[in-house]
Coordinates of N, CA and C in Angstrom, one line a residue:
M1 N 0.8 -1.2 0.0 CA 0.0 0.0 0.0 C 0.9 1.2 0.0
C2 N 0.3 2.4 0.1 CA 1.0 3.6 0.2 C 0.2 4.5 1.2
G3 N 0.8 4.6 2.5 CA 0.1 5.3 3.5 C 0.8 6.6 4.0
R4 N 2.0 6.8 3.6 CA 2.7 8.0 3.9 C 3.7 8.3 2.8
F5 N 3.9 9.6 2.5 CA 5.0 10.0 1.5 C 5.5 11.3 1.8
T6 N 6.5 11.7 1.0 CA 7.2 13.0 1.2 C 7.2 13.8 0.0
L7 N 7.2 15.1 0.1 CA 7.4 16.1 -1.0 C 8.1 17.3 -0.4
I8 N 9.5 17.2 -0.4 CA 10.3 18.2 0.3 C 10.9 19.2 -0.7
V9 N 10.6 19.0 -2.0 CA 11.2 20.0 -3.0 C 10.4 21.3 -2.9
S10 N 11.0 22.3 -3.5 CA 10.4 23.6 -3.6 C 9.3 23.7 -4.6
L11 N 8.4 24.7 -4.5 CA 7.4 24.9 -5.5 C 8.0 25.2 -6.8
E12 N 9.1 25.9 -6.9 CA 9.8 26.2 -8.1 C 10.2 24.9 -8.8
E13 N 10.7 24.0 -8.1 CA 11.2 22.7 -8.6 C 10.0 21.9 -9.2
L14 N 8.9 22.0 -8.5 CA 7.7 21.4 -9.0 C 7.2 22.0 -10.4
M15 N 7.2 23.3 -10.4 CA 6.8 24.0 -11.6 C 7.7 23.7 -12.8
L16 N 9.0 23.6 -12.6 CA 9.9 23.2 -13.6 C 9.7 21.8 -14.1
R17 N 9.6 20.9 -13.1 CA 9.4 19.4 -13.4 C 8.3 19.1 -14.3
Y18 N 7.1 19.8 -14.0 CA 5.9 19.5 -14.8 C 5.6 20.6 -15.8
E19 N 6.5 21.5 -16.0 CA 6.3 22.6 -17.0 C 5.0 23.3 -16.8
L20 N 4.7 23.7 -15.6 CA 3.4 24.3 -15.2 C 3.4 25.8 -15.6
D21 N 2.3 26.3 -15.9 CA 2.1 27.7 -16.3 C 2.1 28.5 -15.0
P22 N 3.0 29.4 -14.8 CA 3.1 30.3 -13.6 C 2.0 31.4 -13.6
G23 N 1.2 31.5 -14.7 CA 0.3 32.6 -14.8 C -1.0 32.3 -14.2
Y24 N -1.2 31.2 -13.4 CA -2.5 31.0 -12.7 C -2.2 30.8 -11.2
S25 N -3.2 30.9 -10.4 CA -3.0 30.8 -9.0 C -2.6 29.4 -8.6
I26 N -1.6 29.3 -7.8 CA -1.1 28.0 -7.3 C -1.1 27.9 -5.8
P27 N -1.3 26.7 -5.3 CA -1.4 26.6 -3.8 C 0.0 26.9 -3.1
Y28 N -0.1 27.3 -1.9 CA 1.2 27.5 -1.1 C 1.8 26.1 -0.8
H29 N 3.1 26.0 -0.9 CA 3.8 24.7 -0.6 C 5.0 25.0 0.2
Q30 N 5.2 24.2 1.2 CA 6.4 24.1 2.0 C 6.8 22.6 2.1
P31 N 8.1 22.3 2.4 CA 8.5 20.9 2.5 C 7.6 20.1 3.4
Q32 N 7.2 18.9 3.0 CA 6.4 18.0 3.7 C 7.1 16.7 3.9
Y33 N 7.4 16.3 5.1 CA 8.2 15.2 5.4 C 7.4 13.9 5.9
N34 N 6.1 14.1 6.0 CA 5.3 13.0 6.6 C 3.8 13.2 6.2
I35 N 3.6 13.1 4.9 CA 2.2 13.3 4.4 C 1.3 12.1 4.7
A36 N 0.2 12.3 5.2 CA -0.7 11.2 5.7 C -2.1 11.3 5.1
P37 N -2.9 10.2 5.1 CA -4.3 10.2 4.7 C -5.1 11.3 5.4
T38 N -6.1 11.8 4.7 CA -7.0 12.9 5.1 C -6.4 14.2 5.0
Q39 N -5.1 14.3 4.7 CA -4.5 15.7 4.5 C -4.7 16.1 3.1
M40 N -4.6 17.4 2.9 CA -4.6 17.9 1.5 C -3.3 17.7 0.8
V41 N -3.3 17.2 -0.4 CA -2.0 16.8 -1.1 C -2.0 17.6 -2.4
L42 N -0.8 18.0 -2.8 CA -0.6 18.6 -4.1 C -0.9 17.6 -5.2
S43 N -1.6 17.9 -6.2 CA -2.0 17.0 -7.3 C -2.0 17.8 -8.6
I44 N -1.9 17.0 -9.7 CA -1.9 17.6 -11.0 C -2.9 16.9 -11.8
I45 N -3.8 17.8 -12.4 CA -4.8 17.3 -13.4 C -4.6 18.0 -14.7
H46 N -5.3 17.5 -15.7 CA -5.3 18.2 -17.0 C -6.7 18.8 -17.2
D47 N -6.7 20.1 -17.5 CA -8.0 20.8 -17.6 C -8.6 20.8 -19.0
G48 N -7.9 20.1 -19.9 CA -8.4 20.0 -21.3 C -7.4 20.8 -22.2
S49 N -6.6 21.6 -21.6 CA -5.7 22.4 -22.4 C -4.3 22.4 -21.8
R50 N -4.2 22.2 -20.5 CA -2.8 22.3 -19.9 C -2.9 21.6 -18.5
L51 N -1.7 21.3 -18.0 CA -1.6 20.7 -16.6 C -1.9 21.8 -15.6
R52 N -2.6 21.5 -14.5 CA -2.8 22.4 -13.5 C -2.5 21.8 -12.1
L53 N -1.9 22.6 -11.2 CA -1.5 22.1 -9.9 C -2.6 22.6 -8.9
G54 N -3.0 21.7 -8.1 CA -4.0 22.1 -7.1 C -3.9 21.1 -5.9
E55 N -4.9 21.1 -5.0 CA -4.9 20.3 -3.8 C -6.2 19.4 -3.8
L56 N -5.9 18.1 -3.4 CA -7.0 17.2 -3.2 C -6.9 16.6 -1.8
R57 N -8.0 16.2 -1.2 CA -7.9 15.6 0.1 C -7.7 14.1 -0.1
W58 N -6.7 13.6 0.6 CA -6.3 12.2 0.4 C -7.2 11.2 1.1
G59 N -7.9 10.4 0.3 CA -8.9 9.5 0.7 C -10.2 9.7 -0.1
L60 N -10.4 8.9 -1.1 CA -11.4 9.1 -2.1 C -12.8 9.0 -1.5
V61 N -13.6 10.0 -1.8 CA -15.0 10.0 -1.4 C -15.8 10.1 -2.7
P62 N -16.3 8.9 -3.2 CA -17.1 8.9 -4.4 C -18.2 9.9 -4.5
S63 N -18.6 10.3 -5.6 CA -19.6 11.3 -5.8 C -20.9 10.9 -5.2
W64 N -21.2 9.5 -5.2 CA -22.4 9.0 -4.7 C -22.4 8.6 -3.2
A65 N -21.3 8.8 -2.5 CA -21.2 8.5 -1.1 C -22.1 9.2 -0.2
K66 N -22.6 8.6 0.8 CA -23.5 9.2 1.7 C -22.8 10.2 2.7
D67 N -21.6 9.8 3.1 CA -20.9 10.7 4.0 C -19.4 10.6 3.8
I68 N -18.6 11.5 4.4 CA -17.2 11.6 4.1 C -16.4 10.5 4.7
S69 N -16.9 9.8 5.7 CA -16.1 8.8 6.4 C -15.5 7.7 5.6
I70 N -16.2 7.4 4.4 CA -15.7 6.4 3.5 C -14.2 6.7 3.0
G71 N -13.9 8.0 3.0 CA -12.6 8.4 2.4 C -11.4 7.8 3.2
S72 N -11.5 7.6 4.5 CA -10.4 7.1 5.3 C -10.1 5.6 4.9
R73 N -11.0 5.0 4.3 CA -10.9 3.6 3.9 C -10.5 3.4 2.4
M74 N -10.4 4.6 1.7 CA -10.1 4.5 0.3 C -8.9 5.4 -0.1
I75 N -7.8 5.2 0.7 CA -6.6 5.9 0.4 C -5.8 5.3 -0.8
N76 N -6.0 4.0 -1.0 CA -5.4 3.3 -2.1 C -6.4 2.5 -2.9
A77 N -6.0 2.3 -4.2 CA -6.8 1.5 -5.1 C -5.9 0.6 -5.8
R78 N -6.2 -0.7 -5.8 CA -5.4 -1.7 -6.5 C -5.5 -1.6 -8.0
S79 N -4.4 -1.6 -8.7 CA -4.4 -1.4 -10.1 C -5.1 -2.5 -10.8
E80 N -5.1 -3.7 -10.3 CA -5.6 -4.9 -11.0 C -7.2 -4.9 -11.0
T81 N -7.8 -4.1 -10.1 CA -9.2 -4.2 -10.0 C -10.0 -2.9 -10.1
L82 N -9.3 -1.9 -10.8 CA -9.9 -0.6 -11.0 C -11.2 -0.7 -11.7
L83 N -11.3 -1.5 -12.7 CA -12.5 -1.6 -13.5 C -13.6 -2.5 -12.8
D84 N -13.3 -3.1 -11.7 CA -14.2 -4.0 -11.0 C -14.9 -3.3 -9.9
K85 N -14.3 -2.2 -9.4 CA -14.9 -1.5 -8.2 C -15.7 -0.3 -8.6
P86 N -16.9 -0.2 -8.2 CA -17.8 1.0 -8.6 C -17.2 2.3 -8.2
A87 N -16.5 2.4 -7.0 CA -15.9 3.6 -6.6 C -14.8 4.1 -7.4
Y88 N -14.1 3.2 -8.1 CA -13.0 3.6 -8.9 C -13.2 3.6 -10.4
R89 N -14.2 2.8 -10.9 CA -14.4 2.6 -12.3 C -14.6 4.0 -13.1
R90 N -15.5 4.8 -12.6 CA -15.7 6.0 -13.3 C -14.6 7.0 -13.2
P91 N -14.0 7.2 -12.0 CA -12.8 8.1 -12.0 C -11.7 7.6 -12.8
F92 N -11.5 6.2 -12.9 CA -10.4 5.7 -13.8 C -10.7 6.0 -15.2
E93 N -11.9 6.1 -15.6 CA -12.2 6.4 -17.0 C -12.1 7.9 -17.3
R94 N -12.4 8.8 -16.3 CA -12.6 10.2 -16.5 C -11.8 11.1 -15.6
K95 N -11.3 10.7 -14.5 CA -10.7 11.6 -13.5 C -9.4 11.0 -12.9
R96 N -8.4 11.1 -13.8 CA -7.1 10.6 -13.4 C -6.2 11.8 -13.0
C97 N -5.3 11.6 -12.1 CA -4.4 12.7 -11.7 C -3.0 12.1 -11.4
L98 N -2.1 13.1 -11.3 CA -0.7 12.8 -10.8 C -0.5 13.3 -9.4
I99 N 0.1 12.5 -8.6 CA 0.4 13.0 -7.2 C 1.9 13.0 -7.1
P100 N 2.5 14.2 -7.1 CA 4.0 14.3 -7.0 C 4.5 13.9 -5.6
A101 N 5.7 13.2 -5.7 CA 6.4 12.8 -4.4 C 7.9 12.7 -4.7
D102 N 8.6 12.7 -3.7 CA 10.1 12.4 -3.8 C 10.5 11.3 -2.9
G103 N 9.5 10.6 -2.3 CA 9.8 9.5 -1.5 C 8.5 9.0 -0.8
F104 N 8.5 7.7 -0.4 CA 7.3 7.2 0.3 C 7.8 6.3 1.4
Y105 N 7.0 6.1 2.4 CA 7.4 5.2 3.5 C 6.6 3.9 3.5
E106 N 7.3 2.9 4.0 CA 6.6 1.6 4.2 C 7.3 0.9 5.4
W107 N 6.5 0.1 6.1 CA 7.0 -0.5 7.3 C 7.2 -2.0 7.1
R108 N 8.5 -2.5 7.4 CA 8.9 -3.8 7.2 C 8.7 -4.6 8.5
R109 N 8.1 -5.8 8.5 CA 8.0 -6.6 9.7 C 9.3 -7.2 10.1
T110 N 9.7 -7.1 11.3 CA 11.0 -7.7 11.8 C 10.7 -8.4 13.1
E111 N 11.7 -9.1 13.6 CA 11.5 -9.8 14.9 C 11.2 -8.8 16.0
N112 N 11.7 -7.6 15.8 CA 11.5 -6.6 16.9 C 10.4 -5.6 16.6
G113 N 9.5 -6.0 15.7 CA 8.4 -5.1 15.4 C 8.5 -4.5 14.0
K114 N 7.7 -3.6 13.6 CA 7.7 -3.0 12.3 C 8.8 -1.8 12.3
R115 N 9.5 -1.8 11.2 CA 10.6 -0.8 11.0 C 10.3 0.0 9.8
P116 N 10.3 1.3 9.9 CA 9.9 2.2 8.8 C 11.1 2.4 7.8
Y117 N 10.8 2.4 6.5 CA 11.8 2.7 5.5 C 11.3 3.8 4.6
R118 N 12.2 4.5 4.1 CA 11.9 5.5 3.0 C 12.4 5.0 1.7
I119 N 11.5 5.0 0.7 CA 11.9 4.5 -0.6 C 11.8 5.7 -1.6
R120 N 12.8 5.8 -2.4 CA 12.9 6.9 -3.4 C 13.6 6.5 -4.6
L121 N 13.7 7.4 -5.6 CA 14.5 7.2 -6.8 C 16.0 7.4 -6.4
K122 N 16.8 6.7 -7.1 CA 18.3 6.8 -6.7 C 18.8 8.2 -6.9
D123 N 18.2 8.9 -7.9 CA 18.7 10.3 -8.1 C 18.0 11.3 -7.2
G124 N 17.1 10.8 -6.3 CA 16.5 11.7 -5.4 C 15.4 12.6 -6.0
G125 N 15.1 12.4 -7.3 CA 14.2 13.3 -8.0 C 12.7 13.1 -7.7
I126 N 11.9 14.0 -8.3 CA 10.5 13.9 -8.2 C 9.9 12.8 -9.0
F127 N 8.9 12.1 -8.5 CA 8.2 11.1 -9.4 C 6.7 11.3 -9.2
S128 N 6.0 10.7 -10.1 CA 4.5 10.9 -10.1 C 3.8 9.6 -9.8
M129 N 3.1 9.6 -8.7 CA 2.2 8.4 -8.4 C 0.9 8.6 -9.1
A130 N 0.4 7.5 -9.7 CA -0.8 7.5 -10.4 C -2.0 7.6 -9.4
G131 N -2.9 8.5 -9.7 CA -4.0 8.7 -8.8 C -5.3 8.9 -9.5
L132 N -6.4 8.8 -8.8 CA -7.8 9.0 -9.2 C -8.4 10.1 -8.3
Y133 N -9.3 10.9 -8.9 CA -10.0 11.8 -8.0 C -11.5 11.9 -8.3
D134 N -12.2 12.4 -7.4 CA -13.7 12.6 -7.6 C -14.1 13.8 -6.8
I135 N -15.3 14.3 -7.1 CA -15.9 15.5 -6.5 C -17.1 15.1 -5.7
W136 N -17.1 15.4 -4.4 CA -18.3 15.0 -3.5 C -19.0 16.3 -3.1
L137 N -20.3 16.3 -3.1 CA -21.1 17.5 -2.7 C -21.4 17.4 -1.3
Q138 N -21.0 18.3 -0.5 CA -21.2 18.3 1.0 C -22.6 18.9 1.3
E139 N -23.0 18.7 2.5 CA -24.4 19.1 2.9 C -24.6 20.5 2.7
D140 N -23.6 21.4 2.9 CA -23.8 22.8 2.8 C -23.7 23.3 1.3
G141 N -23.6 22.3 0.4 CA -23.6 22.7 -1.0 C -22.2 22.9 -1.6
S142 N -21.2 22.9 -0.7 CA -19.8 23.1 -1.2 C -19.2 21.8 -1.7
K143 N -18.2 21.9 -2.6 CA -17.7 20.7 -3.2 C -16.3 20.3 -2.5
L144 N -16.1 19.0 -2.4 CA -14.9 18.5 -1.8 C -14.2 17.6 -2.8
A145 N -13.0 17.9 -3.2 CA -12.2 17.1 -4.2 C -11.3 16.2 -3.4
T146 N -11.4 14.9 -3.7 CA -10.6 13.9 -3.0 C -9.9 13.0 -4.0
C147 N -8.9 12.3 -3.5 CA -8.1 11.4 -4.3 C -7.7 10.1 -3.7
T148 N -7.3 9.2 -4.5 CA -6.7 7.9 -4.0 C -5.4 7.6 -4.8
I149 N -4.5 6.9 -4.2 CA -3.2 6.6 -4.8 C -3.4 5.1 -5.3
I150 N -3.0 4.9 -6.5 CA -3.1 3.5 -7.1 C -1.9 2.7 -6.7
T151 N -2.0 1.4 -6.3 CA -0.9 0.6 -6.0 C -0.8 -0.6 -6.9
T152 N 0.4 -1.1 -7.0 CA 0.7 -2.3 -7.8 C 1.4 -3.4 -6.9
P153 N 1.6 -4.6 -7.5 CA 2.4 -5.5 -6.8 C 3.8 -5.0 -6.6
P154 N 4.6 -5.5 -5.7 CA 6.0 -4.9 -5.4 C 7.0 -5.3 -6.5
N155 N 8.0 -4.4 -6.6 CA 9.1 -4.8 -7.4 C 10.1 -5.6 -6.5
A156 N 11.3 -5.9 -7.1 CA 12.3 -6.7 -6.3 C 12.8 -6.0 -5.1
L157 N 12.9 -4.7 -5.1 CA 13.3 -3.9 -4.0 C 12.3 -3.9 -2.9
M158 N 11.0 -3.7 -3.3 CA 10.0 -3.6 -2.3 C 9.5 -4.9 -1.7
E159 N 9.7 -6.0 -2.4 CA 9.1 -7.3 -2.0 C 9.5 -7.7 -0.6
P160 N 10.7 -7.5 -0.1 CA 11.0 -7.9 1.2 C 10.4 -6.9 2.3
I161 N 10.0 -5.8 1.8 CA 9.5 -4.8 2.7 C 7.9 -4.9 2.8
H162 N 7.3 -4.9 1.7 CA 5.8 -4.9 1.7 C 5.3 -5.6 0.4
D163 N 4.1 -6.0 0.4 CA 3.5 -6.7 -0.7 C 2.8 -5.8 -1.7
R164 N 2.8 -4.5 -1.5 CA 2.3 -3.5 -2.4 C 3.2 -2.3 -2.5
M165 N 3.1 -1.5 -3.6 CA 3.8 -0.3 -3.7 C 3.0 0.7 -4.5
P166 N 3.2 2.0 -4.4 CA 2.5 2.9 -5.3 C 2.8 2.7 -6.8
A167 N 1.8 3.0 -7.6 CA 2.0 2.9 -9.1 C 2.8 4.2 -9.5
I168 N 4.0 4.1 -9.8 CA 4.8 5.2 -10.2 C 4.9 5.2 -11.7
L169 N 4.5 6.3 -12.3 CA 4.5 6.4 -13.8 C 5.8 6.8 -14.4
R170 N 6.2 6.3 -15.5 CA 7.3 6.8 -16.2 C 7.0 8.2 -16.7
P171 N 8.0 9.1 -16.7 CA 7.8 10.5 -17.1 C 7.1 10.6 -18.4
E172 N 7.5 9.7 -19.4 CA 6.9 9.8 -20.7 C 5.4 9.3 -20.8
D173 N 5.0 8.7 -19.7 CA 3.6 8.3 -19.6 C 2.7 9.2 -18.8
E174 N 3.2 10.2 -18.2 CA 2.4 11.1 -17.3 C 1.3 11.8 -18.0
L175 N 1.6 12.4 -19.1 CA 0.6 13.2 -19.9 C -0.5 12.3 -20.4
R176 N -0.1 11.1 -20.9 CA -1.1 10.2 -21.4 C -2.0 9.8 -20.2
W177 N -1.5 9.6 -19.0 CA -2.3 9.2 -17.9 C -3.4 10.3 -17.6
V178 N -3.0 11.6 -17.6 CA -4.0 12.6 -17.2 C -4.8 13.2 -18.3
E179 N -4.4 13.0 -19.5 CA -5.1 13.6 -20.6 C -6.6 13.3 -20.6
R180 N -7.4 14.3 -20.9 CA -8.8 14.1 -21.0 C -9.2 13.6 -22.4
G181 N -10.4 13.1 -22.5 CA -10.9 12.6 -23.7 C -11.0 11.1 -23.7
T182 N -11.3 10.5 -24.8 CA -11.5 9.1 -24.9 C -10.2 8.4 -24.8
A183 N -10.2 7.4 -23.9 CA -9.0 6.6 -23.6 C -9.5 5.1 -23.3
D184 N -8.7 4.2 -23.8 CA -9.1 2.8 -23.5 C -8.5 2.4 -22.1
P185 N -9.4 2.2 -21.1 CA -9.0 1.9 -19.8 C -8.0 0.7 -19.7
R186 N -8.2 -0.3 -20.6 CA -7.3 -1.5 -20.6 C -5.9 -1.0 -21.0
E187 N -5.8 -0.1 -21.9 CA -4.5 0.4 -22.3 C -3.8 1.2 -21.2
L188 N -4.6 2.0 -20.5 CA -4.1 2.8 -19.4 C -3.6 1.9 -18.3
Q189 N -4.3 0.8 -18.1 CA -4.0 -0.2 -17.1 C -2.6 -0.7 -17.3
Q190 N -2.1 -0.7 -18.5 CA -0.8 -1.3 -18.9 C 0.3 -0.3 -18.4
L191 N 0.0 0.9 -18.1 CA 0.9 1.9 -17.5 C 1.2 1.6 -16.0
L192 N 0.3 0.9 -15.4 CA 0.4 0.7 -14.0 C 1.2 -0.6 -13.6
L193 N 2.5 -0.5 -13.8 CA 3.4 -1.6 -13.5 C 4.3 -1.3 -12.4
P194 N 4.9 -2.3 -11.7 CA 5.9 -2.0 -10.7 C 7.1 -1.2 -11.3
Y195 N 7.5 -0.2 -10.7 CA 8.6 0.6 -11.2 C 9.9 -0.2 -11.1
P196 N 10.8 0.0 -12.1 CA 12.0 -0.8 -12.1 C 12.8 -0.6 -10.8
A197 N 13.1 -1.8 -10.2 CA 13.8 -1.8 -8.9 C 15.2 -1.2 -9.0
E198 N 15.8 -1.4 -10.1 CA 17.2 -0.9 -10.2 C 17.3 0.6 -10.2
E199 N 16.2 1.3 -10.4 CA 16.2 2.8 -10.4 C 15.8 3.4 -9.0
M200 N 15.6 2.5 -8.0 CA 15.1 2.9 -6.7 C 16.0 2.4 -5.6
E201 N 15.9 3.1 -4.4 CA 16.6 2.6 -3.2 C 15.7 2.8 -2.0
A202 N 16.1 2.0 -1.0 CA 15.3 2.1 0.3 C 16.3 2.1 1.4
Y203 N 15.9 2.9 2.4 CA 16.8 3.0 3.6 C 15.9 3.2 4.9
P204 N 16.4 2.6 6.0 CA 15.6 2.7 7.2 C 15.6 4.1 7.8
V205 N 14.5 4.5 8.4 CA 14.5 5.9 9.0 C 14.0 5.8 10.4
S206 N 14.0 6.9 11.1 CA 13.6 7.0 12.5 C 12.1 6.6 12.7
T207 N 11.8 6.1 13.8 CA 10.4 5.8 14.1 C 9.6 7.0 14.4
A208 N 10.3 8.2 14.3 CA 9.5 9.4 14.4 C 8.4 9.5 13.4
V209 N 8.7 8.9 12.2 CA 7.7 9.0 11.2 C 6.4 8.2 11.5
N210 N 6.4 7.4 12.6 CA 5.2 6.7 12.9 C 4.1 7.6 13.4
S211 N 4.4 8.7 13.9 CA 3.4 9.7 14.3 C 3.2 10.8 13.3
V212 N 1.9 11.0 12.9 CA 1.6 12.0 11.9 C 1.9 13.4 12.4
K213 N 2.0 13.5 13.7 CA 2.3 14.8 14.3 C 3.8 15.3 14.0
N214 N 4.6 14.3 13.6 CA 6.0 14.7 13.3 C 6.1 14.9 11.8
D215 N 6.5 16.2 11.5 CA 6.7 16.6 10.1 C 7.9 17.4 10.0
S216 N 9.1 16.8 10.1 CA 10.4 17.5 10.1 C 11.4 16.7 9.4
P217 N 12.6 17.3 9.1 CA 13.7 16.5 8.5 C 14.1 15.2 9.3
L218 N 13.8 15.2 10.6 CA 14.1 14.0 11.3 C 13.4 12.7 10.7
C219 N 12.3 12.9 10.1 CA 11.6 11.8 9.5 C 12.3 11.1 8.4
I220 N 13.2 11.8 7.7 CA 13.8 11.2 6.5 C 15.3 10.9 6.8
E221 N 15.8 11.2 8.0 CA 17.2 10.9 8.3 C 17.4 9.4 8.3
P222 N 18.5 8.9 7.7 CA 18.8 7.5 7.6 C 19.1 7.0 9.0
S223 N 18.6 5.8 9.3 CA 18.8 5.1 10.5 C 19.7 3.9 10.2
T224 N 20.0 3.0 11.1 CA 20.8 1.8 10.8 C 20.1 0.6 11.4
P225 N 20.3 -0.6 10.8 CA 21.3 -0.8 9.7 C 20.7 -0.5 8.4
R226 N 21.5 -0.4 7.4 CA 21.1 -0.1 6.0 C 20.3 -1.4 5.5
F227 N 19.4 -1.1 4.6 CA 18.6 -2.2 4.1 C 19.3 -2.8 2.8
E228 N 19.4 -4.1 2.9 CA 20.0 -4.8 1.7 C 18.9 -5.8 1.2
P229 N 18.4 -5.6 0.0 CA 17.3 -6.5 -0.5 C 17.9 -7.9 -0.8

């Protein structure tokens, strides 16, 4: 699964990475070391003519949901069953997004309990997790935009740590994923593969990340021993 991640790059780096238009209003951003479900996360959608950066609440609330509580149970969507689940089928066909990150956390079971690891690209760069979003109408008539992160089976690096990992898109596939218009869901599903293990690395981090209250550089500092897959 994917239950925590990081985005510690600057807003300027994000703008350059995705070639975003600086001429429209963008959300405020500061380094985030421990992003958790139900928080607002930076996300990228295509408005029909260009990519746009905005915020979505992490935890999908389908448009037909009776209340917001369902969102806490829908932080992840399995890539293999997107077309089988009513909550994900329509967003998969029409409302796809990119969720930028520069690392994510997962907890490995050990004899001494669960140990947190941070997983990132070897070059430390920004990557795009494939996501879905939907719009839910609240009782007061206001709209709430929410999202979920798609997961895949693990690659060789992740397999000893956890049995799922976020679906990380190749840069050349990002625009195809978010473009509006007619698209074959079966073809899009082929983009949701485990990211190449040889391009990633994992290292143990402090248990400070276990608490969502902690959001500081301490969360990403390497601990020991190093992880060897």
